[in-house]
Amino acid sequence: MTIPKFKVMNLMNIVLLLIALIQYYLLTPLNAGNEKFITVLLEFDHKIKLIPGFIIPYLSIYIFLFLMLYLIIRKKESGDMTVFLFSVVILWSIINFAHGFFPVINTIRPEIKAEGFFFDAVNSLYSSVKPFNTFPNWQVSTAVLCALVYRKFNFGRFIPVVIWTVLICLSPLFLKMTYLTDVLVAIPLPFFAYKLAQKISIVTVKTETVTEVVKIFSLESLIQSIAIGMRDENTISSMVDNLKRIEKNLTEKDIDEIRKTGSALDPPVESLKQVINNFILAIDVEKQIEKAKEMFGKDKKAFVPTDKNIKEAGEELINIACRPFDNPKFRYCILEIKKRNSGLINTNSLEEAARERSGDVIFKFKSFIESNKNNLPALKAIIENTNGHTHISFDEIKTISRELRKPPYEISTEEVWNAFLRLDSTKVKPLGETKNPANIITLTQYAIGKTDRLEPYTDSIDKKLNDWISENELKGRKFTEEELVWLRMMKNHVSSFLEINMMSFNQPPFVNKGGAAKAYNIFGPDLNRIMYEFNEKLI
């Protein structure tokens, strides 16, 4: 049986978790007194009153940590867990370094004489935690890191998490466990740790990707593994993936060859699809439970198989599914077919992988829109626009593109565009060589279904310009060749910067052709009307 969510905890992440636990353990032995200590006490620290109730958020940091681990295991991938655990290891290493080389002593802990549950709890806390090396405070740093990762991974309902984080950050101050300086120094450390962890984890992600590619095309080693009895679920799953690729490209000759070779087996094999289905059923939990009831339940209707029964039943099903590969002729047959069709298989596999990647990119982009539609005013304006005009600035467009490149999305407008193009080239026009930040407008409208065709932003501006010229000609305003040249230059400026005004004529290409003076000389008083209508009707 497999539990897919726990695949997040691969070997790398288990090692990182152990290192993090070691770093946490070191927080205690490094918390020792020193004859010479640094003074980080501020006058304000004396004015902070003891509030015993803050022991609840103070201790809740452990719940926060376990919550983050649970959410990442449940909703994220191994790479996300790697980044989180790397961040924790780096952060706690920095804190341990500071505790070891920058000794500080707590001199503001009060003597508690009052009675009551919370006062007793604080007294117990004082006796269990030594008053040394509070710089920086680990609870504060850890809480900020958890909140940062929570936000980066888009788990939702961020406001309660912010409130929880603030309470944890305040708790050491109101419990007189640390100084204000310790808190202020602790807050920026998680941002550094997370950024560094992201950089380091890129190597891990690339390594895992290479490993997956090798696994995809290692049919020979998989067949040999099954032949010698290595029949774990990962091997069977990889075998299914490989056989599916072969099955998609079988010729009539291949099908006949498999049927002929399989007919001599016991039990006979009719097709490669039959072999694949047997493998899939062998690792299906429901089928394993049914087999366990059949093997161990005898005629007992209420029999509930144990984990051991299910495991043995699963092994039996896998052994039955693997029987064709116990035969050397069948193994040779499959490998020869694969060898003949390897070029076609590799090409199709790469195309399939590319389409899957495109689907992932589009999913990320739609997630970005959903998550940021209320945070980015320009994005909200594009989504809510109903009259075809989007009055947003060039800087706002650049902000959307910049946010899109940040984690956890880390994609560009061009990547999203090409992803849509790969999945449906009939509805998407290629971008070409010109990169225009304003393409994010048409891209967003297409992604949310407001338009049924995706074309560069400049193309839509071209159509609007032609319509505008036709409208003017119907009203009797015909443009000269020189005016049309300047109108097209103005259109190009609008399509890139989403606005045109008199200051625009101080920029290329206008300035090289005479600037604002030349434009006024060509159009006269009509220039202001033209600019107004360009801003209203073309954008």
Coordinates of C-alpha atoms in Angstrom, one line a residue:
M1 CA 0.0 0.0 0.0
T2 CA 1.1 3.6 -0.7
I3 CA 0.4 6.8 1.1
P4 CA 1.2 9.4 -1.6
K5 CA 1.2 12.4 0.7
F6 CA 4.1 11.0 2.7
K7 CA 6.2 10.8 -0.4
V8 CA 7.0 14.4 0.5
M9 CA 9.3 13.0 3.2
N10 CA 11.9 11.5 0.9
L11 CA 15.4 10.6 2.2
M12 CA 16.8 14.1 1.8
N13 CA 13.9 15.6 3.9
I14 CA 14.2 12.9 6.6
V15 CA 18.0 13.8 6.9
L16 CA 17.1 17.5 7.1
L17 CA 14.5 16.8 9.7
L18 CA 17.1 15.0 11.8
I19 CA 19.6 17.8 11.4
A20 CA 16.9 20.3 12.5
L21 CA 16.2 18.2 15.6
I22 CA 19.9 18.2 16.4
Q23 CA 20.0 22.0 16.1
Y24 CA 17.0 22.3 18.3
Y25 CA 18.7 20.1 20.9
L26 CA 21.8 22.3 20.8
L27 CA 19.6 25.3 21.9
T28 CA 19.8 23.9 25.5
P29 CA 23.5 23.0 26.0
L30 CA 24.5 26.3 24.4
N31 CA 22.3 28.2 26.8
A32 CA 25.0 28.5 29.4
G33 CA 26.3 31.4 31.6
N34 CA 29.4 33.4 30.8
E35 CA 31.5 35.6 33.0
K36 CA 31.5 38.3 30.4
F37 CA 28.3 39.0 28.7
I38 CA 26.9 41.5 26.2
T39 CA 24.3 44.1 27.4
V40 CA 21.4 44.4 25.0
L41 CA 19.0 45.8 27.7
L42 CA 17.0 48.9 26.8
E43 CA 15.3 51.3 29.1
F44 CA 12.0 50.2 27.5
D45 CA 12.5 46.6 28.7
H46 CA 11.9 47.7 32.3
K47 CA 8.5 49.2 31.4
I48 CA 7.1 46.0 29.9
K49 CA 4.8 44.4 32.5
L50 CA 4.6 40.7 33.2
I51 CA 1.4 39.1 31.7
P52 CA 1.4 35.4 32.6
G53 CA -1.3 34.6 30.1
F54 CA 1.2 35.0 27.3
I55 CA 2.6 31.6 28.2
I56 CA -0.1 30.1 25.9
P57 CA 1.2 31.7 22.7
Y58 CA 4.8 31.3 23.9
L59 CA 4.4 27.5 24.0
S60 CA 2.2 27.4 20.9
I61 CA 5.3 27.7 18.7
Y62 CA 5.5 23.9 18.8
I63 CA 1.9 23.6 17.5
F64 CA 2.8 26.1 14.8
L65 CA 5.8 24.0 13.7
F66 CA 3.8 20.7 13.6
L67 CA 1.0 22.5 11.7
M68 CA 3.4 23.6 9.0
L69 CA 4.8 20.0 8.7
Y70 CA 1.3 18.7 8.5
L71 CA 0.1 21.2 5.8
I72 CA 3.2 20.7 3.6
I73 CA 2.9 16.9 3.8
R74 CA -0.8 17.1 3.0
K75 CA -0.8 19.7 0.2
K76 CA 2.8 20.2 -1.1
E77 CA 5.6 18.4 -2.9
S78 CA 9.0 17.1 -1.6
G79 CA 10.7 20.2 -3.0
D80 CA 8.6 22.5 -0.8
M81 CA 9.3 20.4 2.3
T82 CA 13.0 20.6 1.4
V83 CA 12.9 24.4 1.3
F84 CA 11.1 24.6 4.6
L85 CA 13.4 22.2 6.4
F86 CA 16.5 23.8 4.9
S87 CA 15.1 27.1 6.2
V88 CA 14.7 25.7 9.7
V89 CA 18.2 24.2 9.7
I90 CA 19.8 27.4 8.5
L91 CA 17.8 29.6 11.0
W92 CA 18.5 27.5 14.0
S93 CA 22.2 27.2 13.1
I94 CA 22.4 31.0 13.0
I95 CA 20.7 31.2 16.4
N96 CA 23.0 28.5 17.9
F97 CA 26.0 30.4 16.5
A98 CA 24.8 33.6 18.1
H99 CA 24.1 31.8 21.4
G100 CA 27.6 30.4 21.4
F101 CA 29.6 33.5 20.6
F102 CA 27.4 36.4 21.8
P103 CA 26.5 35.6 25.5
V104 CA 23.6 37.6 26.9
I105 CA 22.1 37.2 30.4
N106 CA 18.5 37.9 31.4
T107 CA 18.4 40.4 34.3
I108 CA 14.7 41.4 34.1
R109 CA 13.0 38.1 35.2
P110 CA 10.9 39.1 38.3
E111 CA 10.5 37.0 41.4
I112 CA 6.9 35.6 41.2
K113 CA 5.1 35.5 44.5
A114 CA 1.5 35.6 43.3
E115 CA -0.5 32.4 43.1
G116 CA -2.6 31.1 40.4
F117 CA -2.4 28.7 37.4
F118 CA -0.7 31.1 35.0
F119 CA 1.7 32.4 37.6
D120 CA 2.6 28.8 38.6
A121 CA 3.2 28.0 34.9
V122 CA 5.5 31.0 34.4
N123 CA 7.4 30.0 37.6
S124 CA 7.8 26.5 36.1
L125 CA 9.0 28.0 32.8
Y126 CA 11.6 30.2 34.6
S127 CA 13.0 27.1 36.4
S128 CA 13.2 25.0 33.2
V129 CA 14.7 27.6 30.9
K130 CA 18.1 29.1 31.9
P131 CA 18.4 32.9 31.8
F132 CA 21.3 32.9 29.4
N133 CA 21.9 33.6 25.7
T134 CA 18.6 35.1 24.7
F135 CA 20.1 36.9 21.7
P136 CA 18.3 36.4 19.2
N137 CA 15.1 34.9 20.5
W138 CA 14.4 31.5 18.8
Q139 CA 10.6 31.5 19.3
V140 CA 10.3 34.8 17.5
S141 CA 12.5 33.7 14.6
T142 CA 10.8 30.4 14.2
A143 CA 7.3 31.9 14.3
V144 CA 8.2 34.5 11.6
L145 CA 9.7 31.7 9.5
C146 CA 6.5 29.6 9.8
A147 CA 4.3 32.6 8.8
L148 CA 6.6 33.4 5.9
V149 CA 6.5 29.9 4.5
Y150 CA 2.7 29.7 5.2
R151 CA 2.3 32.8 3.0
K152 CA 4.7 31.7 0.3
F153 CA 2.9 28.3 -0.1
N154 CA -0.5 30.0 -0.2
F155 CA -2.2 27.9 2.4
G156 CA -5.0 30.5 2.7
R157 CA -6.6 32.3 5.7
F158 CA -3.4 34.3 6.4
I159 CA -4.9 36.9 8.8
P160 CA -5.3 34.5 11.7
V161 CA -1.7 33.2 11.1
V162 CA -0.4 36.8 11.3
I163 CA -2.3 37.4 14.6
W164 CA -0.9 34.1 15.9
T165 CA 2.6 35.1 14.9
V166 CA 2.4 38.5 16.5
L167 CA 1.2 37.0 19.8
I168 CA 4.1 34.5 19.7
C169 CA 6.6 37.4 19.0
L170 CA 5.2 39.4 21.9
S171 CA 5.0 36.5 24.4
P172 CA 8.7 36.4 25.3
L173 CA 8.6 40.2 26.1
F174 CA 5.5 40.0 28.3
L175 CA 6.9 36.9 30.1
K176 CA 10.2 38.7 30.7
M177 CA 12.0 35.9 29.0
T178 CA 13.9 38.1 26.6
Y179 CA 14.8 41.7 25.7
L180 CA 13.3 43.9 23.0
T181 CA 16.6 43.8 21.2
D182 CA 16.5 40.0 21.0
V183 CA 13.1 40.2 19.3
L184 CA 14.1 42.9 16.8
V185 CA 17.3 41.0 15.8
A186 CA 15.3 37.7 15.5
I187 CA 12.7 39.0 13.0
P188 CA 14.8 39.5 9.8
L189 CA 16.8 36.2 10.2
P190 CA 14.0 34.0 8.8
F191 CA 13.9 36.0 5.6
F192 CA 17.6 35.4 5.0
A193 CA 17.3 31.7 6.0
Y194 CA 14.4 31.2 3.6
K195 CA 16.1 32.9 0.7
L196 CA 19.3 30.9 1.2
A197 CA 17.3 27.7 1.5
Q198 CA 15.6 28.4 -1.8
K199 CA 19.0 28.8 -3.6
I200 CA 20.3 25.6 -2.1
S201 CA 17.2 23.6 -2.8
I202 CA 17.5 24.3 -6.6
V203 CA 20.4 21.8 -6.7
T204 CA 18.2 19.2 -5.0
V205 CA 15.3 19.8 -7.4
K206 CA 17.6 19.4 -10.4
T207 CA 19.1 16.2 -9.0
E208 CA 15.6 14.7 -8.4
T209 CA 14.5 15.7 -11.9
V210 CA 17.5 13.9 -13.5
T211 CA 16.8 10.9 -11.3
E212 CA 13.2 10.8 -12.6
V213 CA 14.3 11.0 -16.2
V214 CA 16.7 8.1 -15.7
K215 CA 13.9 6.1 -14.1
I216 CA 11.6 6.7 -17.1
F217 CA 13.9 5.1 -19.6
S218 CA 15.4 2.3 -17.6
L219 CA 13.1 -0.6 -18.8
E220 CA 16.0 -3.0 -19.0
S221 CA 17.0 -2.6 -15.4
L222 CA 13.4 -2.8 -14.3
I223 CA 12.8 -6.1 -16.1
Q224 CA 16.0 -7.6 -14.6
S225 CA 14.9 -6.4 -11.2
I226 CA 11.6 -8.2 -11.5
A227 CA 13.2 -11.3 -12.9
I228 CA 15.5 -11.6 -9.8
G229 CA 12.6 -11.0 -7.4
M230 CA 12.9 -7.3 -6.6
R231 CA 9.2 -6.5 -6.8
D232 CA 8.5 -3.5 -4.5
E233 CA 5.7 -1.1 -5.3
N234 CA 8.0 1.6 -6.7
T235 CA 9.5 -0.9 -9.2
I236 CA 6.0 -2.0 -10.3
S237 CA 4.8 1.6 -10.7
S238 CA 7.9 2.5 -12.8
M239 CA 7.3 -0.7 -14.8
V240 CA 3.7 0.4 -15.5
D241 CA 4.9 3.8 -16.7
N242 CA 7.5 2.2 -19.1
L243 CA 5.1 -0.4 -20.5
K244 CA 2.4 2.3 -21.1
R245 CA 4.9 4.2 -23.3
I246 CA 5.7 1.0 -25.3
E247 CA 2.0 0.1 -25.6
K248 CA 1.1 3.4 -27.1
N249 CA 3.5 2.8 -30.0
L250 CA 2.9 -0.9 -30.8
T251 CA 2.6 -1.8 -34.5
E252 CA 0.4 -4.7 -35.7
K253 CA 3.6 -6.8 -36.0
D254 CA 4.5 -6.0 -32.3
I255 CA 1.0 -7.0 -31.2
D256 CA 1.1 -10.3 -33.0
E257 CA 4.6 -11.0 -31.6
I258 CA 3.4 -10.4 -28.0
R259 CA 0.3 -12.5 -28.5
K260 CA 2.4 -15.4 -30.0
T261 CA 5.0 -15.3 -27.2
G262 CA 2.3 -14.9 -24.5
S263 CA 0.2 -17.8 -25.7
A264 CA 2.9 -20.2 -24.5
L265 CA 2.8 -18.8 -20.9
D266 CA 0.9 -20.2 -18.0
P267 CA -1.5 -18.4 -17.7
P268 CA -1.5 -17.2 -21.3
V269 CA -1.0 -13.4 -22.1
E270 CA -3.2 -11.9 -24.9
S271 CA -1.7 -8.4 -25.0
L272 CA 0.6 -6.0 -23.3
K273 CA -2.4 -4.0 -22.1
Q274 CA -3.4 -7.2 -20.1
V275 CA 0.1 -7.2 -18.4
I276 CA -0.2 -3.5 -17.6
N277 CA -3.7 -3.9 -16.1
N278 CA -2.5 -6.9 -13.9
F279 CA 0.3 -4.7 -12.6
I280 CA -2.1 -1.9 -11.8
L281 CA -4.5 -4.2 -10.0
A282 CA -1.7 -5.8 -8.1
I283 CA -0.8 -2.5 -6.3
D284 CA -4.5 -1.4 -5.9
V285 CA -5.3 -1.4 -2.1
E286 CA -8.9 -2.5 -2.7
K287 CA -7.8 -5.5 -4.7
Q288 CA -5.2 -6.4 -2.1
I289 CA -7.9 -6.4 0.6
E290 CA -10.2 -8.6 -1.5
K291 CA -7.3 -11.0 -2.1
A292 CA -6.5 -11.0 1.7
K293 CA -10.1 -11.9 2.5
E294 CA -10.0 -14.7 -0.1
M295 CA -6.7 -16.0 1.2
F296 CA -7.2 -15.8 5.0
G297 CA -10.9 -15.2 5.6
K298 CA -12.1 -18.5 4.2
D299 CA -15.9 -18.3 4.5
K300 CA -16.1 -15.8 7.3
K301 CA -18.2 -12.9 6.0
A302 CA -17.2 -10.5 8.9
F303 CA -13.5 -11.2 8.5
V304 CA -11.3 -8.1 8.5
P305 CA -7.8 -8.7 7.2
T306 CA -4.8 -7.4 9.2
D307 CA -2.0 -5.2 7.8
K308 CA 0.1 -8.4 7.6
N309 CA -2.6 -10.2 5.7
I310 CA -3.0 -7.3 3.2
K311 CA 0.8 -7.2 2.7
E312 CA 1.0 -10.9 2.0
A313 CA -2.0 -10.7 -0.4
G314 CA -0.3 -7.8 -2.2
E315 CA 2.9 -9.8 -2.6
E316 CA 0.9 -12.7 -4.0
L317 CA -0.9 -10.4 -6.5
I318 CA 2.4 -8.8 -7.6
N319 CA 4.0 -12.2 -8.1
I320 CA 1.1 -13.3 -10.3
A321 CA 1.3 -10.1 -12.3
C322 CA 5.1 -10.6 -12.7
R323 CA 4.8 -14.2 -14.0
P324 CA 5.2 -13.3 -17.7
F325 CA 8.6 -11.8 -16.9
D326 CA 9.7 -15.0 -15.3
N327 CA 9.9 -16.3 -18.9
P328 CA 13.1 -15.2 -20.7
K329 CA 11.4 -15.3 -24.1
F330 CA 8.8 -12.8 -23.0
R331 CA 11.4 -10.6 -21.5
Y332 CA 13.4 -10.7 -24.7
C333 CA 10.3 -10.0 -26.8
I334 CA 9.4 -6.8 -24.8
L335 CA 13.0 -5.5 -24.9
E336 CA 13.3 -6.1 -28.6
I337 CA 10.1 -4.2 -29.3
K338 CA 11.3 -1.4 -27.1
K339 CA 14.6 -1.3 -29.0
R340 CA 12.8 -1.1 -32.4
N341 CA 10.5 1.7 -31.3
S342 CA 12.9 3.6 -28.9
G343 CA 13.2 6.7 -31.1
L344 CA 9.4 7.0 -31.3
I345 CA 8.9 6.3 -27.6
N346 CA 11.5 8.9 -26.6
T347 CA 9.9 11.5 -28.9
N348 CA 6.4 10.8 -27.6
S349 CA 7.6 10.8 -24.0
L350 CA 9.3 14.1 -24.4
E351 CA 6.2 15.6 -26.0
E352 CA 4.0 14.2 -23.2
A353 CA 6.4 15.6 -20.6
A354 CA 6.3 19.0 -22.3
R355 CA 2.5 19.0 -22.3
E356 CA 2.4 18.1 -18.6
R357 CA 4.9 20.9 -17.9
S358 CA 2.6 23.3 -19.9
G359 CA -0.4 22.2 -17.9
D360 CA 1.6 22.9 -14.6
V361 CA 2.6 26.3 -15.8
I362 CA -1.0 27.2 -16.7
F363 CA -2.2 25.9 -13.3
K364 CA 0.3 28.1 -11.6
F365 CA -0.8 31.1 -13.6
K366 CA -4.5 30.6 -12.8
S367 CA -3.5 30.0 -9.1
F368 CA -1.6 33.3 -9.2
I369 CA -4.6 35.1 -10.6
E370 CA -6.9 33.7 -8.0
S371 CA -4.5 34.4 -5.1
N372 CA -3.6 38.0 -6.2
K373 CA -6.8 39.3 -7.8
N374 CA -7.6 41.3 -4.6
N375 CA -3.9 42.2 -3.8
L376 CA -2.9 43.7 -7.1
P377 CA -5.2 46.5 -8.3
A378 CA -4.1 46.2 -11.9
L379 CA -4.9 42.5 -12.0
K380 CA -8.3 43.2 -10.4
A381 CA -8.9 45.9 -13.1
I382 CA -8.2 43.5 -15.9
I383 CA -10.5 40.8 -14.4
E384 CA -13.4 43.2 -13.6
N385 CA -13.1 45.2 -16.9
T386 CA -16.4 45.1 -18.9
N387 CA -16.1 47.8 -21.6
G388 CA -12.9 46.5 -23.3
H389 CA -10.7 49.3 -21.9
T390 CA -8.2 48.8 -19.1
H391 CA -7.0 52.0 -17.5
I392 CA -3.8 50.8 -15.8
S393 CA -0.3 52.1 -15.8
F394 CA 2.9 50.7 -17.3
D395 CA 4.4 50.4 -13.8
E396 CA 1.3 48.4 -12.6
I397 CA 1.8 46.0 -15.5
K398 CA 5.5 45.5 -14.5
T399 CA 4.4 44.9 -10.9
I400 CA 2.2 42.0 -12.1
S401 CA 5.0 40.4 -14.1
R402 CA 7.4 40.9 -11.2
E403 CA 5.1 39.2 -8.7
L404 CA 4.6 36.3 -11.2
R405 CA 8.3 35.7 -11.2
K406 CA 8.4 35.4 -7.4
P407 CA 8.0 32.1 -5.5
P408 CA 6.0 30.0 -5.4
Y409 CA 5.0 30.7 -9.1
E410 CA 8.4 31.6 -10.6
I411 CA 7.1 31.8 -14.2
S412 CA 7.2 34.4 -16.9
T413 CA 4.5 35.8 -19.2
E414 CA 6.3 34.2 -22.1
E415 CA 6.3 30.8 -20.4
V416 CA 2.6 31.0 -19.8
W417 CA 1.9 32.1 -23.4
N418 CA 3.9 29.2 -24.8
A419 CA 2.2 26.8 -22.5
F420 CA -1.2 27.8 -23.9
L421 CA 0.2 27.6 -27.4
R422 CA 1.4 24.1 -26.9
L423 CA -1.9 22.8 -25.5
D424 CA -4.1 24.5 -28.2
S425 CA -2.3 26.2 -31.2
T426 CA -5.6 26.8 -33.0
K427 CA -6.7 29.4 -30.4
V428 CA -3.3 30.9 -29.6
K429 CA -1.1 33.1 -31.9
P430 CA 2.7 32.8 -31.3
L431 CA 4.3 35.8 -29.6
G432 CA 7.1 36.1 -32.0
E433 CA 10.3 38.0 -31.2
T434 CA 8.8 41.1 -29.7
K435 CA 8.3 41.0 -25.9
N436 CA 5.7 43.4 -24.6
P437 CA 4.9 43.6 -20.8
A438 CA 1.3 44.5 -21.8
N439 CA 0.8 41.0 -23.1
I440 CA -0.2 40.1 -19.5
I441 CA -3.5 41.8 -20.1
T442 CA -4.7 39.6 -23.0
L443 CA -3.1 36.6 -21.3
T444 CA -5.1 37.1 -18.1
Q445 CA -8.3 37.7 -20.1
Y446 CA -7.8 34.5 -22.0
A447 CA -6.9 32.5 -18.8
I448 CA -10.2 33.5 -17.0
G449 CA -12.3 32.9 -20.2
K450 CA -13.1 36.5 -21.1
T451 CA -11.7 36.0 -24.6
D452 CA -11.7 32.8 -26.7
R453 CA -8.6 33.6 -28.7
L454 CA -5.1 34.6 -27.4
E455 CA -3.2 37.0 -29.5
P456 CA -0.4 39.6 -28.7
Y457 CA -1.6 42.8 -27.1
T458 CA -0.2 44.8 -30.1
D459 CA -2.5 42.9 -32.5
S460 CA -5.6 43.9 -30.6
I461 CA -4.4 47.6 -30.6
D462 CA -3.8 47.3 -34.4
K463 CA -7.4 46.3 -34.9
K464 CA -8.7 49.1 -32.7
L465 CA -6.5 51.6 -34.5
N466 CA -7.9 50.5 -37.9
D467 CA -11.4 50.8 -36.5
W468 CA -10.6 54.3 -35.1
I469 CA -9.2 55.4 -38.5
S470 CA -12.3 54.1 -40.3
E471 CA -14.6 56.0 -37.8
N472 CA -12.7 59.2 -38.4
E473 CA -12.9 58.8 -42.2
L474 CA -16.7 58.3 -42.0
K475 CA -16.9 61.6 -40.2
G476 CA -14.9 63.3 -42.9
R477 CA -11.4 63.3 -41.2
K478 CA -9.0 61.7 -43.6
F479 CA -5.4 61.4 -42.6
T480 CA -2.3 62.0 -44.8
E481 CA 0.5 59.5 -45.3
E482 CA 2.7 61.5 -42.8
E483 CA -0.1 61.6 -40.3
L484 CA -0.6 57.8 -40.6
V485 CA 3.1 57.2 -39.9
W486 CA 2.8 59.3 -36.7
L487 CA -0.4 57.6 -35.7
R488 CA 1.2 54.2 -36.0
M489 CA 4.2 55.4 -33.9
M490 CA 1.7 56.7 -31.3
K491 CA -0.1 53.4 -31.5
N492 CA 3.1 51.5 -30.8
H493 CA 3.8 53.7 -27.8
V494 CA 0.3 53.1 -26.4
S495 CA 0.6 49.3 -26.9
S496 CA 3.8 49.3 -24.9
F497 CA 3.3 52.0 -22.2
L498 CA -0.6 52.0 -22.1
E499 CA -0.8 55.8 -22.3
I500 CA 0.3 58.7 -24.5
N501 CA 0.6 62.4 -23.5
M502 CA 2.7 65.3 -24.5
M503 CA 5.7 64.0 -22.5
S504 CA 5.7 60.9 -24.6
F505 CA 7.0 62.9 -27.6
N506 CA 10.2 63.5 -25.7
Q507 CA 11.0 59.8 -26.0
P508 CA 12.2 57.7 -29.0
P509 CA 11.1 57.4 -31.8
F510 CA 9.3 60.7 -31.6
V511 CA 12.2 62.8 -30.3
N512 CA 14.3 61.6 -33.3
K513 CA 11.7 62.9 -35.7
G514 CA 11.1 66.4 -34.2
G515 CA 9.3 65.5 -30.9
A516 CA 6.2 67.4 -29.6
A517 CA 6.8 70.4 -31.8
K518 CA 6.7 68.3 -34.9
A519 CA 3.6 66.4 -33.7
Y520 CA 1.8 69.6 -33.1
N521 CA 2.9 70.9 -36.5
I522 CA 1.4 67.9 -38.2
F523 CA -1.9 67.5 -36.3
G524 CA -2.4 71.0 -34.9
P525 CA -5.1 71.5 -32.3
D526 CA -6.5 68.0 -33.3
L527 CA -3.5 66.4 -31.5
N528 CA -5.2 66.7 -28.0
R529 CA -8.3 65.0 -29.3
I530 CA -6.3 62.2 -30.9
M531 CA -4.3 61.5 -27.7
Y532 CA -7.5 61.5 -25.6
E533 CA -9.2 59.0 -27.9
F534 CA -6.1 56.8 -28.1
N535 CA -6.1 56.6 -24.4
E536 CA -9.8 55.9 -24.2
K537 CA -10.4 53.7 -27.2
L538 CA -7.2 51.8 -28.0
I539 CA -6.2 50.6 -24.5

